[in-house]
Tab-separated table of C-alpha atoms in Angstrom:
chain	number	residue	atom	x	y	z
A	1	MET	CA	-11.395	-5.978	-24.411
A	2	ILE	CA	-8.625	-4.453	-21.470
A	3	TRP	CA	-8.310	-7.611	-19.551
A	4	THR	CA	-9.253	-10.841	-21.140
A	5	LYS	CA	-10.192	-14.479	-19.747
A	6	SER	CA	-7.325	-15.666	-20.736
A	7	TYR	CA	-5.633	-13.538	-18.896
A	8	SER	CA	-7.443	-14.364	-16.009
A	9	GLY	CA	-6.978	-18.131	-16.893
A	10	ILE	CA	-3.153	-17.703	-16.920
A	11	ALA	CA	-2.874	-15.910	-13.892
A	12	ILE	CA	-4.964	-19.013	-11.734
A	13	LEU	CA	-3.024	-22.174	-13.366
A	14	PHE	CA	0.182	-20.264	-12.627
A	15	ALA	CA	-1.129	-20.028	-8.619
A	16	LEU	CA	-2.554	-23.467	-8.872
A	17	PHE	CA	1.063	-24.461	-10.168
A	18	VAL	CA	2.869	-22.604	-7.384
A	19	MET	CA	0.296	-24.189	-4.512
A	20	ILE	CA	0.654	-27.840	-5.541
A	21	THR	CA	4.518	-27.574	-6.117
A	22	HIS	CA	4.754	-26.686	-2.708
A	23	ILE	CA	2.324	-29.411	-1.067
A	24	ILE	CA	4.088	-32.378	-3.525
A	25	LEU	CA	7.446	-30.935	-2.312
A	26	TYR	CA	6.496	-30.141	1.345
A	27	PRO	CA	3.164	-32.249	2.069
A	28	GLU	CA	4.762	-32.044	6.084
A	29	TYR	CA	4.187	-28.590	6.062
A	30	THR	CA	0.729	-28.013	4.124
A	31	MET	CA	-0.935	-25.198	5.384
A	32	PRO	CA	-4.686	-25.510	7.358
A	33	PRO	CA	-7.190	-26.610	4.362
A	34	LEU	CA	-9.392	-23.723	5.034
A	35	ILE	CA	-6.537	-21.216	4.724
A	36	LEU	CA	-5.272	-23.096	1.809
A	37	LEU	CA	-8.736	-22.889	-0.033
A	38	GLY	CA	-9.899	-19.796	1.374
A	39	GLY	CA	-6.890	-18.065	-0.238
A	40	LEU	CA	-6.888	-19.674	-3.535
A	41	GLY	CA	-10.714	-18.625	-3.414
A	42	VAL	CA	-9.303	-14.937	-3.075
A	43	ILE	CA	-7.007	-15.715	-6.353
A	44	PHE	CA	-10.041	-17.149	-8.011
A	45	TRP	CA	-12.137	-13.823	-6.941
A	46	PHE	CA	-9.723	-11.223	-7.672
A	47	PHE	CA	-8.656	-12.351	-11.298
A	48	ILE	CA	-12.382	-13.130	-12.512
A	49	ALA	CA	-13.663	-10.475	-10.316
A	50	LEU	CA	-10.588	-8.083	-12.478
A	51	TRP	CA	-12.118	-9.356	-16.223
A	52	TYR	CA	-15.511	-8.513	-15.574
A	53	TYR	CA	-15.327	-5.354	-14.157
A	54	THR	CA	-12.709	-4.292	-16.527
A	55	THR	CA	-15.072	-5.660	-19.118
A	56	TYR	CA	-18.569	-4.443	-18.262
A	57	TRP	CA	-17.649	-1.261	-16.587
A	58	GLU	CA	-15.472	0.073	-19.584
A	59	ASP	CA	-18.194	2.772	-20.959
A	60	THR	CA	-20.885	2.237	-17.856
A	61	GLU	CA	-22.054	5.348	-16.763
A	62	ALA	CA	-21.977	6.816	-12.781
A	63	PHE	CA	-18.725	4.980	-12.627
A	64	GLU	CA	-17.111	7.163	-9.733
A	65	ARG	CA	-20.403	5.881	-7.519
A	66	LYS	CA	-20.145	2.401	-8.335
A	67	LEU	CA	-16.833	2.193	-7.855
A	68	PHE	CA	-17.316	4.005	-4.330
A	69	LEU	CA	-19.963	1.768	-3.041
A	70	HIS	CA	-18.384	-1.678	-4.832
A	71	SER	CA	-15.438	-0.454	-2.619
A	72	ILE	CA	-17.555	-0.527	0.579
A	73	LEU	CA	-19.073	-3.446	-0.199
A	74	TYR	CA	-15.245	-5.780	-0.753
A	75	ARG	CA	-13.848	-3.966	1.942
A	76	SER	CA	-16.737	-4.230	4.463
A	77	VAL	CA	-16.687	-8.194	3.441
A	78	ALA	CA	-13.182	-8.593	4.026
A	79	VAL	CA	-13.176	-7.257	7.768
A	80	VAL	CA	-16.304	-9.976	8.317
A	81	ALA	CA	-13.773	-12.191	6.644
A	82	LEU	CA	-10.867	-11.393	8.614
A	83	TYR	CA	-13.376	-11.800	11.938
A	84	ALA	CA	-14.092	-15.640	10.510
A	85	LEU	CA	-10.866	-16.392	10.413
A	86	THR	CA	-9.378	-15.263	13.498
A	87	MET	CA	-12.176	-16.568	15.467
A	88	SER	CA	-11.255	-20.002	13.211
A	89	PHE	CA	-7.438	-20.118	14.483
A	90	ASP	CA	-6.958	-17.340	17.307
A	91	PRO	CA	-10.152	-16.549	19.099
A	92	GLU	CA	-8.000	-15.113	22.085
A	93	SER	CA	-6.902	-12.066	19.482
A	94	LEU	CA	-10.736	-11.063	18.807
A	95	PRO	CA	-11.572	-8.494	18.242
A	96	PHE	CA	-8.569	-8.216	16.626
A	97	GLU	CA	-6.786	-9.780	13.857
A	98	ILE	CA	-4.116	-13.116	14.077
A	99	GLY	CA	-1.400	-12.600	16.894
A	100	ALA	CA	-2.641	-8.857	16.532
A	101	ILE	CA	0.373	-6.846	18.408
A	102	ASP	CA	0.355	-3.606	16.836
A	103	SER	CA	-3.402	-3.616	16.607
A	104	VAL	CA	-3.301	-4.428	20.591
A	105	ASN	CA	-1.184	-1.135	21.117
A	106	TYR	CA	-2.639	1.218	18.721
A	107	HIS	CA	-6.418	0.145	20.566
A	108	ALA	CA	-4.673	0.847	23.493
A	109	SER	CA	-3.134	4.316	23.206
A	110	GLY	CA	-6.569	5.156	21.706
A	111	LEU	CA	-7.862	4.491	24.940
A	112	LEU	CA	-6.194	6.751	26.490
A	113	VAL	CA	-6.577	9.621	24.168
A	114	ALA	CA	-10.320	9.034	24.905
A	115	GLU	CA	-10.209	9.491	28.398
A	116	ALA	CA	-8.130	11.980	28.289
A	117	LEU	CA	-10.219	14.372	26.141
A	118	GLU	CA	-12.919	13.318	28.552
A	119	LYS	CA	-10.585	14.595	31.534
A	120	GLY	CA	-9.096	17.564	29.672
A	121	ASP	CA	-5.641	16.626	30.199
A	122	ALA	CA	-2.989	16.898	27.829
A	123	VAL	CA	-3.195	14.619	24.901
A	124	PHE	CA	0.771	14.716	23.791
A	125	LYS	CA	1.648	14.356	27.344
A	126	THR	CA	-0.541	11.245	28.019
A	127	LEU	CA	1.040	9.722	24.683
A	128	SER	CA	4.158	10.616	25.882
A	129	GLY	CA	4.094	7.759	28.617
A	130	PHE	CA	2.616	4.600	26.021
A	131	TRP	CA	4.892	5.608	22.958
A	132	LYS	CA	8.741	5.937	22.890
A	133	SER	CA	8.387	7.927	19.612
A	134	GLU	CA	6.130	10.581	18.405
A	135	SER	CA	5.765	9.234	14.490
A	136	ASP	CA	2.879	7.026	16.489
A	137	TYR	CA	1.141	9.603	18.496
A	138	GLY	CA	-0.985	11.159	14.703
A	139	PHE	CA	-2.720	7.572	14.412
A	140	SER	CA	-3.538	6.872	18.549
A	141	ILE	CA	-5.241	10.383	18.535
A	142	VAL	CA	-7.517	10.016	15.814
A	143	ILE	CA	-8.406	6.136	17.527
A	144	GLY	CA	-8.574	8.862	20.585
A	145	ILE	CA	-11.204	11.004	18.890
A	146	LEU	CA	-13.188	8.379	17.554
A	147	TYR	CA	-13.299	6.427	20.754
A	148	TYR	CA	-14.377	9.180	22.579
A	149	LEU	CA	-17.612	10.130	20.370
A	150	PHE	CA	-18.483	6.512	19.127
A	151	GLY	CA	-17.307	4.454	22.406
A	152	PRO	CA	-14.466	2.419	22.648
A	153	TYR	CA	-15.065	-0.181	20.149
A	154	PRO	CA	-12.205	-1.638	17.352
A	155	LEU	CA	-14.514	-2.220	14.735
A	156	VAL	CA	-15.166	1.195	14.779
A	157	ILE	CA	-12.016	1.844	13.898
A	158	LYS	CA	-12.626	-0.762	10.988
A	159	LEU	CA	-15.483	0.891	9.782
A	160	CYS	CA	-13.582	4.364	9.469
A	161	ASN	CA	-10.771	2.524	7.072
A	162	VAL	CA	-13.704	1.065	4.648
A	163	LEU	CA	-14.992	4.719	3.902
A	164	ILE	CA	-11.682	6.395	3.945
A	165	GLY	CA	-9.884	2.879	2.006
A	166	SER	CA	-12.999	3.842	-0.683
A	167	PHE	CA	-12.729	6.974	-0.675
A	168	THR	CA	-8.783	6.410	-1.765
A	169	VAL	CA	-10.009	4.601	-4.492
A	170	LEU	CA	-11.865	7.557	-5.951
A	171	ARG	CA	-8.754	9.450	-5.633
A	172	LEU	CA	-6.582	7.050	-7.276
A	173	TYR	CA	-9.239	6.970	-9.987
A	174	LYS	CA	-8.777	11.169	-10.155
A	175	ILE	CA	-4.714	10.876	-10.516
A	176	THR	CA	-4.463	8.981	-13.446
A	177	GLN	CA	-7.272	10.521	-15.091
A	178	TYR	CA	-4.900	13.757	-14.856
A	179	ILE	CA	-2.001	11.721	-15.760
A	180	TYR	CA	-3.232	9.335	-18.313
A	181	ASP	CA	-7.204	9.043	-19.906
A	182	GLU	CA	-10.488	7.958	-18.739
A	183	LYS	CA	-9.625	4.072	-19.754
A	184	ARG	CA	-6.576	3.886	-17.534
A	185	ALA	CA	-8.436	5.561	-14.786
A	186	ARG	CA	-10.562	3.056	-14.596
A	187	VAL	CA	-9.083	-0.014	-14.534
A	188	VAL	CA	-6.421	1.603	-11.835
A	189	GLY	CA	-9.795	2.227	-9.736
A	190	ILE	CA	-10.815	-1.051	-10.109
A	191	LEU	CA	-7.326	-2.886	-9.304
A	192	MET	CA	-7.630	-0.262	-5.822
A	193	MET	CA	-10.790	-1.047	-5.730
A	194	LEU	CA	-10.304	-4.924	-5.748
A	195	MET	CA	-6.417	-5.619	-4.440
A	196	PRO	CA	-6.389	-7.916	-1.430
A	197	PRO	CA	-3.529	-6.225	0.249
A	198	PHE	CA	-5.765	-2.927	0.750
A	199	LEU	CA	-8.678	-5.325	1.722
A	200	TRP	CA	-6.571	-7.287	4.609
A	201	PHE	CA	-4.651	-4.086	6.014
A	202	GLY	CA	-8.289	-1.799	6.358
A	203	ALA	CA	-9.580	-4.689	8.350
A	204	MET	CA	-7.517	-4.167	11.101
A	205	VAL	CA	-6.682	-1.372	13.269
A	206	LEU	CA	-3.493	-0.070	11.496
A	207	LYS	CA	-2.799	3.154	10.521
A	208	GLU	CA	-1.583	2.345	6.946
A	209	THR	CA	-5.494	2.805	5.618
A	210	LEU	CA	-5.201	6.445	6.878
A	211	LEU	CA	-1.498	7.053	6.213
A	212	ILE	CA	-2.316	5.767	2.457
A	213	PHE	CA	-5.257	8.571	2.029
A	214	ILE	CA	-3.180	10.664	2.675
A	215	LEU	CA	0.050	10.285	0.583
A	216	VAL	CA	-2.835	9.300	-1.854
A	217	ASN	CA	-4.700	12.835	-1.291
A	218	ILE	CA	-1.445	14.620	-1.287
A	219	ALA	CA	-1.046	13.253	-4.837
A	220	TYR	CA	-4.269	14.212	-6.112
A	221	LEU	CA	-4.178	18.179	-4.811
A	222	LEU	CA	-0.204	18.228	-6.215
A	223	ALA	CA	-1.830	17.023	-9.828
A	224	LYS	CA	-4.900	19.450	-9.482
A	225	LEU	CA	-2.478	21.871	-8.633
A	226	ILE	CA	-0.350	21.302	-12.083
A	227	HIS	CA	-2.803	20.940	-14.036
A	228	THR	CA	-4.769	24.521	-13.350
A	229	SER	CA	-3.956	27.977	-14.917
A	230	ILE	CA	-3.351	29.356	-11.892
A	231	LEU	CA	-2.113	29.462	-8.496
A	232	ARG	CA	-4.100	28.348	-5.571
A	233	PRO	CA	-2.847	28.855	-2.275
A	234	PHE	CA	-6.114	26.866	-0.401
A	235	ILE	CA	-4.610	23.600	-2.450
A	236	LEU	CA	-1.247	24.613	-1.125
A	237	ILE	CA	-2.328	25.526	2.270
A	238	LEU	CA	-4.072	21.673	1.941
A	239	ILE	CA	-0.752	19.957	1.176
A	240	VAL	CA	1.696	21.874	3.525
A	241	LEU	CA	-0.627	20.391	6.090
A	242	GLN	CA	-0.680	16.940	5.178
A	243	ILE	CA	2.784	17.247	5.132
A	244	VAL	CA	3.416	17.903	8.444
A	245	ILE	CA	0.833	15.366	9.405
A	246	THR	CA	2.903	12.834	7.986
A	247	LEU	CA	5.187	13.592	10.916
A	248	TYR	CA	3.154	11.910	13.552
A	249	PHE	CA	2.761	8.321	11.397
A	250	ARG	CA	5.972	7.509	9.745
A	251	THR	CA	8.497	10.328	10.203
A	252	PHE	CA	10.861	9.909	7.188
A	253	ILE	CA	8.084	10.057	4.887
A	254	ALA	CA	7.646	13.762	5.186
A	255	PRO	CA	11.170	15.009	3.845
A	256	LEU	CA	10.334	12.617	1.203
A	257	LEU	CA	7.071	13.393	0.443
A	258	LEU	CA	8.611	17.128	0.490
A	259	ILE	CA	11.466	16.239	-2.385
A	260	CYS	CA	9.115	14.291	-4.321
A	261	ILE	CA	6.985	17.685	-4.476
A	262	LEU	CA	9.702	19.850	-6.059
A	263	LEU	CA	10.780	17.174	-7.998
A	264	GLN	CA	7.388	17.041	-9.896
A	265	VAL	CA	6.886	21.566	-9.638
A	266	VAL	CA	10.672	22.585	-10.846
A	267	PHE	CA	11.064	19.360	-13.791
A	268	LEU	CA	7.357	19.546	-14.967
A	269	LYS	CA	7.135	19.690	-18.388
A	270	THR	CA	5.207	22.366	-20.300
A	271	ARG	CA	5.120	24.792	-22.931
A	272	LYS	CA	4.504	28.029	-20.422
A	273	LYS	CA	7.299	30.584	-20.282
A	274	ASN	CA	9.004	31.551	-17.048
A	275	TYR	CA	7.770	28.153	-15.662
A	276	ARG	CA	10.919	27.795	-14.555
A	277	ILE	CA	11.523	30.940	-12.571
A	278	LEU	CA	7.955	30.493	-10.941
A	279	SER	CA	8.648	27.094	-10.093
A	280	ILE	CA	11.459	27.944	-8.060
A	281	GLY	CA	9.581	30.404	-6.294
A	282	PHE	CA	6.935	27.359	-5.429
A	283	SER	CA	9.283	25.961	-4.339
A	284	VAL	CA	10.558	28.124	-1.726
A	285	VAL	CA	7.172	29.000	-0.989
A	286	LEU	CA	6.148	25.680	-0.083
A	287	ILE	CA	9.755	24.939	1.781
A	288	TYR	CA	8.666	28.318	3.678
A	289	SER	CA	5.332	27.434	4.258
A	290	SER	CA	5.768	24.052	6.134
A	291	TYR	CA	8.673	26.004	8.367
A	292	LEU	CA	5.786	28.625	9.261
A	293	VAL	CA	2.680	25.742	9.867
A	294	ILE	CA	5.190	23.910	11.890
A	295	SER	CA	6.106	26.729	14.042
A	296	GLN	CA	2.950	28.169	13.785
A	297	LEU	CA	1.059	24.968	15.605
A	298	GLY	CA	3.955	25.062	18.182
A	299	MET	CA	5.449	21.677	16.468
A	300	LYS	CA	9.179	23.434	15.859
A	301	GLU	CA	10.088	22.395	18.961
A	302	ASN	CA	9.053	18.828	18.621
A	303	ILE	CA	10.607	18.038	15.080
A	304	ASP	CA	13.904	17.636	16.363
A	305	THR	CA	12.608	14.701	18.888
A	306	ILE	CA	10.615	13.220	16.380
A	307	ILE	CA	13.526	12.972	13.763
A	308	ALA	CA	16.009	11.386	16.114
A	309	ALA	CA	13.741	9.444	17.870
A	310	SER	CA	12.592	8.192	14.397
A	311	GLN	CA	16.200	6.862	13.337
A	312	ASN	CA	15.937	3.977	15.885
A	313	GLN	CA	12.530	3.208	15.814
A	314	PHE	CA	12.533	2.573	11.710
A	315	GLU	CA	15.666	-0.023	12.915
A	316	ASN	CA	13.637	-1.279	15.554
A	317	GLU	CA	10.681	-1.933	13.351
A	318	ILE	CA	12.719	-3.701	10.938
A	319	THR	CA	14.929	-6.092	13.649
A	320	TYR	CA	11.459	-6.788	14.970
A	321	ALA	CA	9.710	-8.188	12.084
A	322	ALA	CA	12.816	-9.986	11.221
A	323	GLN	CA	12.887	-11.776	14.489
A	324	SER	CA	8.927	-12.224	14.315
A	325	ARG	CA	9.892	-14.346	10.528
A	326	GLY	CA	12.982	-16.180	11.896
A	327	ILE	CA	15.199	-14.260	9.122
A	328	SER	CA	18.242	-13.393	10.072
A	329	TYR	CA	20.358	-10.631	8.024
A	330	THR	CA	23.835	-12.271	8.351
A	331	GLN	CA	22.771	-15.345	5.764
A	332	ALA	CA	23.800	-14.150	2.262
A	333	ILE	CA	21.355	-15.930	0.529
A	334	VAL	CA	18.480	-13.837	1.414
A	335	ALA	CA	20.331	-10.648	0.352
A	336	PRO	CA	19.288	-10.847	-3.826
A	337	LEU	CA	15.716	-12.215	-2.188
A	338	LEU	CA	15.403	-8.922	-0.191
A	339	VAL	CA	16.522	-6.435	-3.827
A	340	ALA	CA	14.421	-8.729	-5.567
A	341	GLY	CA	11.134	-8.461	-3.042
A	342	ALA	CA	11.781	-4.417	-3.135
A	343	ILE	CA	10.806	-4.438	-6.989
A	344	VAL	CA	8.464	-7.766	-6.972
A	345	THR	CA	6.766	-7.235	-3.536
A	346	PRO	CA	7.222	-9.653	-0.802
A	347	PHE	CA	7.489	-13.113	-1.411
A	348	PRO	CA	4.401	-15.399	-0.645
A	349	SER	CA	4.958	-18.004	2.756
A	350	LEU	CA	3.511	-20.729	1.972
A	351	LEU	CA	4.939	-23.550	4.424
A	352	ASP	CA	3.596	-23.990	8.116
A	353	PHE	CA	5.984	-25.146	9.852
A	354	GLU	CA	6.108	-23.474	13.541
A	355	GLU	CA	3.734	-21.879	14.825
A	356	VAL	CA	4.667	-17.856	14.725
A	357	GLN	CA	3.774	-18.763	10.711
A	358	LEU	CA	0.120	-18.992	11.149
A	359	GLY	CA	-0.363	-14.914	10.651
A	360	ILE	CA	2.007	-14.980	8.013
A	361	PHE	CA	0.974	-17.688	5.158
A	362	ALA	CA	-2.960	-16.914	6.679
A	363	HIS	CA	-2.563	-14.009	3.767
A	364	PHE	CA	-0.481	-15.788	0.596
A	365	HIS	CA	-3.319	-14.794	-1.407
A	366	LYS	CA	-2.371	-11.042	-1.652
A	367	GLU	CA	1.591	-11.937	-2.118
A	368	ILE	CA	1.286	-13.987	-4.968
A	369	ILE	CA	-1.555	-11.473	-6.333
A	370	ARG	CA	0.864	-8.940	-6.401
A	371	ASN	CA	3.826	-10.708	-7.282
A	372	PHE	CA	1.842	-11.879	-10.939
A	373	MET	CA	0.578	-8.409	-11.441
A	374	TYR	CA	3.705	-6.165	-11.279
A	375	PHE	CA	4.523	-7.069	-14.985
A	376	PHE	CA	2.317	-4.671	-15.659
A	377	VAL	CA	3.828	-2.023	-13.025
A	378	PHE	CA	7.309	-2.772	-15.016
A	379	PHE	CA	5.898	-2.440	-18.750
A	380	GLY	CA	3.817	0.602	-17.371
A	381	LEU	CA	7.448	2.074	-16.235
A	382	TYR	CA	9.317	1.594	-18.827
A	383	ARG	CA	6.506	3.616	-20.745
A	384	ILE	CA	6.437	6.414	-18.318
A	385	LEU	CA	10.045	6.890	-18.688
A	386	LYS	CA	9.728	6.979	-22.367
A	387	HIS	CA	6.677	9.159	-22.634
A	388	ARG	CA	7.348	11.452	-19.345
A	389	LYS	CA	3.441	12.042	-18.824
A	390	LYS	CA	2.541	15.340	-17.556
A	391	GLY	CA	2.075	14.990	-13.528
A	392	SER	CA	3.380	11.532	-13.178
A	393	ILE	CA	7.226	12.556	-11.874
A	394	PHE	CA	5.418	12.786	-8.270
A	395	VAL	CA	3.862	9.490	-8.164
A	396	LEU	CA	6.780	7.992	-9.751
A	397	SER	CA	9.495	9.461	-7.610
A	398	PHE	CA	8.017	8.890	-4.133
A	399	ALA	CA	6.965	4.538	-5.528
A	400	ILE	CA	10.945	4.461	-5.991
A	401	GLY	CA	12.204	6.240	-3.574
A	402	TYR	CA	10.127	5.035	-1.034
A	403	ILE	CA	11.530	1.029	-2.078
A	404	LEU	CA	14.765	2.703	-1.933
A	405	VAL	CA	14.237	3.186	1.378
A	406	LEU	CA	13.031	-0.119	2.068
A	407	ILE	CA	15.918	-1.667	0.243
A	408	LEU	CA	18.386	0.549	2.038
A	409	SER	CA	16.527	-0.887	5.485
A	410	GLY	CA	16.611	-4.227	4.780
A	411	VAL	CA	12.517	-4.883	5.180
A	412	SER	CA	11.720	-5.190	1.685
A	413	PHE	CA	10.394	-7.816	1.902
A	414	GLN	CA	7.588	-6.443	4.735
A	415	ASP	CA	3.851	-6.475	3.377
A	416	ARG	CA	3.626	-3.787	5.297
A	417	PHE	CA	5.931	-1.523	4.541
A	418	GLN	CA	5.776	-1.839	1.043
A	419	ILE	CA	1.925	-1.021	0.896
A	420	LEU	CA	2.410	2.483	0.988
A	421	ALA	CA	4.036	2.580	-2.461
A	422	LEU	CA	1.388	0.257	-3.763
A	423	PRO	CA	-1.067	2.768	-4.798
A	424	PHE	CA	1.269	5.077	-6.715
A	425	LEU	CA	2.424	1.748	-8.159
A	426	LEU	CA	-1.052	0.863	-9.244
A	427	VAL	CA	-1.101	3.745	-11.886
A	428	PHE	CA	1.490	2.277	-14.066
A	429	MET	CA	0.481	-1.331	-13.818
A	430	GLY	CA	-3.255	0.145	-15.260
A	431	ASP	CA	-1.166	1.506	-17.937
A	432	GLY	CA	0.443	-1.751	-18.494
A	433	ILE	CA	-2.310	-3.753	-18.607
A	434	VAL	CA	-4.153	-1.528	-20.700
A	435	THR	CA	-1.691	-1.005	-23.569
A	436	THR	CA	-0.605	-4.087	-25.664
A	437	TYR	CA	2.171	-5.581	-28.258
A	438	PRO	CA	2.288	-8.624	-29.849
A	439	LYS	CA	4.416	-10.512	-27.536
A	440	LYS	CA	3.112	-9.174	-24.198
A	441	ILE	CA	1.563	-12.960	-23.377
A	442	ALA	CA	4.618	-14.880	-23.651
A	443	HIS	CA	6.461	-12.086	-21.823
A	444	TRP	CA	4.102	-12.660	-18.821
A	445	ARG	CA	4.617	-16.181	-18.633
A	446	ILE	CA	8.531	-16.008	-18.874
A	447	TYR	CA	7.811	-13.487	-16.285
A	448	LEU	CA	5.075	-15.825	-14.363
A	449	PHE	CA	7.854	-18.532	-14.422
A	450	PHE	CA	11.230	-16.625	-12.912
A	451	ILE	CA	7.885	-15.547	-10.222
A	452	PHE	CA	7.473	-19.399	-9.256
A	453	VAL	CA	11.003	-19.946	-8.843
A	454	ALA	CA	11.655	-17.186	-6.884
A	455	ILE	CA	8.634	-17.680	-4.381
A	456	LEU	CA	9.961	-21.378	-4.084
A	457	MET	CA	13.553	-19.888	-3.362
A	458	TRP	CA	11.919	-17.777	-0.730
A	459	ASN	CA	10.342	-21.067	1.229
A	460	LEU	CA	13.320	-23.226	0.761
A	461	PHE	CA	15.510	-20.283	2.387
A	462	LYS	CA	12.974	-20.500	5.446
A	463	LEU	CA	13.017	-24.046	5.674
A	464	SER	CA	17.177	-23.822	5.126
A	465	ASN	CA	17.698	-21.510	8.117
A	466	ARG	CA	15.578	-23.132	11.001
A	467	GLY	CA	17.344	-26.350	9.822
A	468	LEU	CA	14.425	-27.790	8.597
A	469	LEU	CA	15.686	-29.181	5.388
């Protein structure tokens, strides 16, 4: 058995312990009962479902079809649930989420694109009057095309996210097959299917779901490329095109992708003779192809502008995110928490002490689940560094490289930034779950105790930062 009932029991009991402790210590800041019970319900569902699927789907036939259909089901339920949550606590924000800002902006920019397409106007020129940076154009164009085809309804984008997110689940399953084996691939597919952060952001009009698919698809194509005996130019072209596309979603990702791909190609463990010479040749072709595509698409003149604009954009996003949570970087106490958050994922906010916190503690369940499950990521990372599985360098280097960017940027506690690394970390989490050793449960319990302390410290800091202690 891969994930046992005892594992689920331990996780659920620790989650209850975390919540009860905060309620006892700060009863005046207890979140609304509906959100509290709903969040606990999601935690119960995740760990019970993880046991069910890893047990009964271990040898099931037609696994990919079932995985895809169940992914659609859960993502559709998440869309309905988020509508219900918003209707209950912030109906003015409908048809978007609680305290929606970015979703509203993307919707507005999508309407402009749809109107430009209808009138035959230049899309880039239209968006230049709305966004400060071209790194936001990509998702706006996608929204505009969908609005032009199906009408200006945010639900269209959310349903599109449901399909894209479900295809991403299949892609990650295939990537894990290439790196490990069928057993671990199934566990990773199930994790991706159930993981609440993907369900949460997929139910919003945000670019993360589409961007995650692009990143995972690049990883899939690269894994497919290095596991074939001959070079396939078409796959290489698709990889280059998708790297270029990321420039219009979040600019710094494109060079990070290129670096990670080159690391994978150059340091691929293989017995083939003359591979080093071939890898250098491939690297040169990749770099030149990227440059050629950019030039042919008329994007060369825009790249410098995008990069220059993005230097301030990420800083602005960080500043806004911190201000919206009332966090000051000047207080030294938060520094170790930020570093820890970059490694373990953001810690949940569990206290209701001001109106702006509603949209933050409403999704406490997904942070708790990630915090608890990262023990298996660490174990999986240890094993991959020890055994050096073929084709794992890209997945490993992108996940670690991206998190390092978050640490240096001081935004490691932001779940929306963190989620781009999560699919790749799930690959190692799956291996950490499947692989056993005698003291595994004991070590996980110790880890959970330290996570409990970290969560408590994080919420104490937030109260202290506002003078409420």
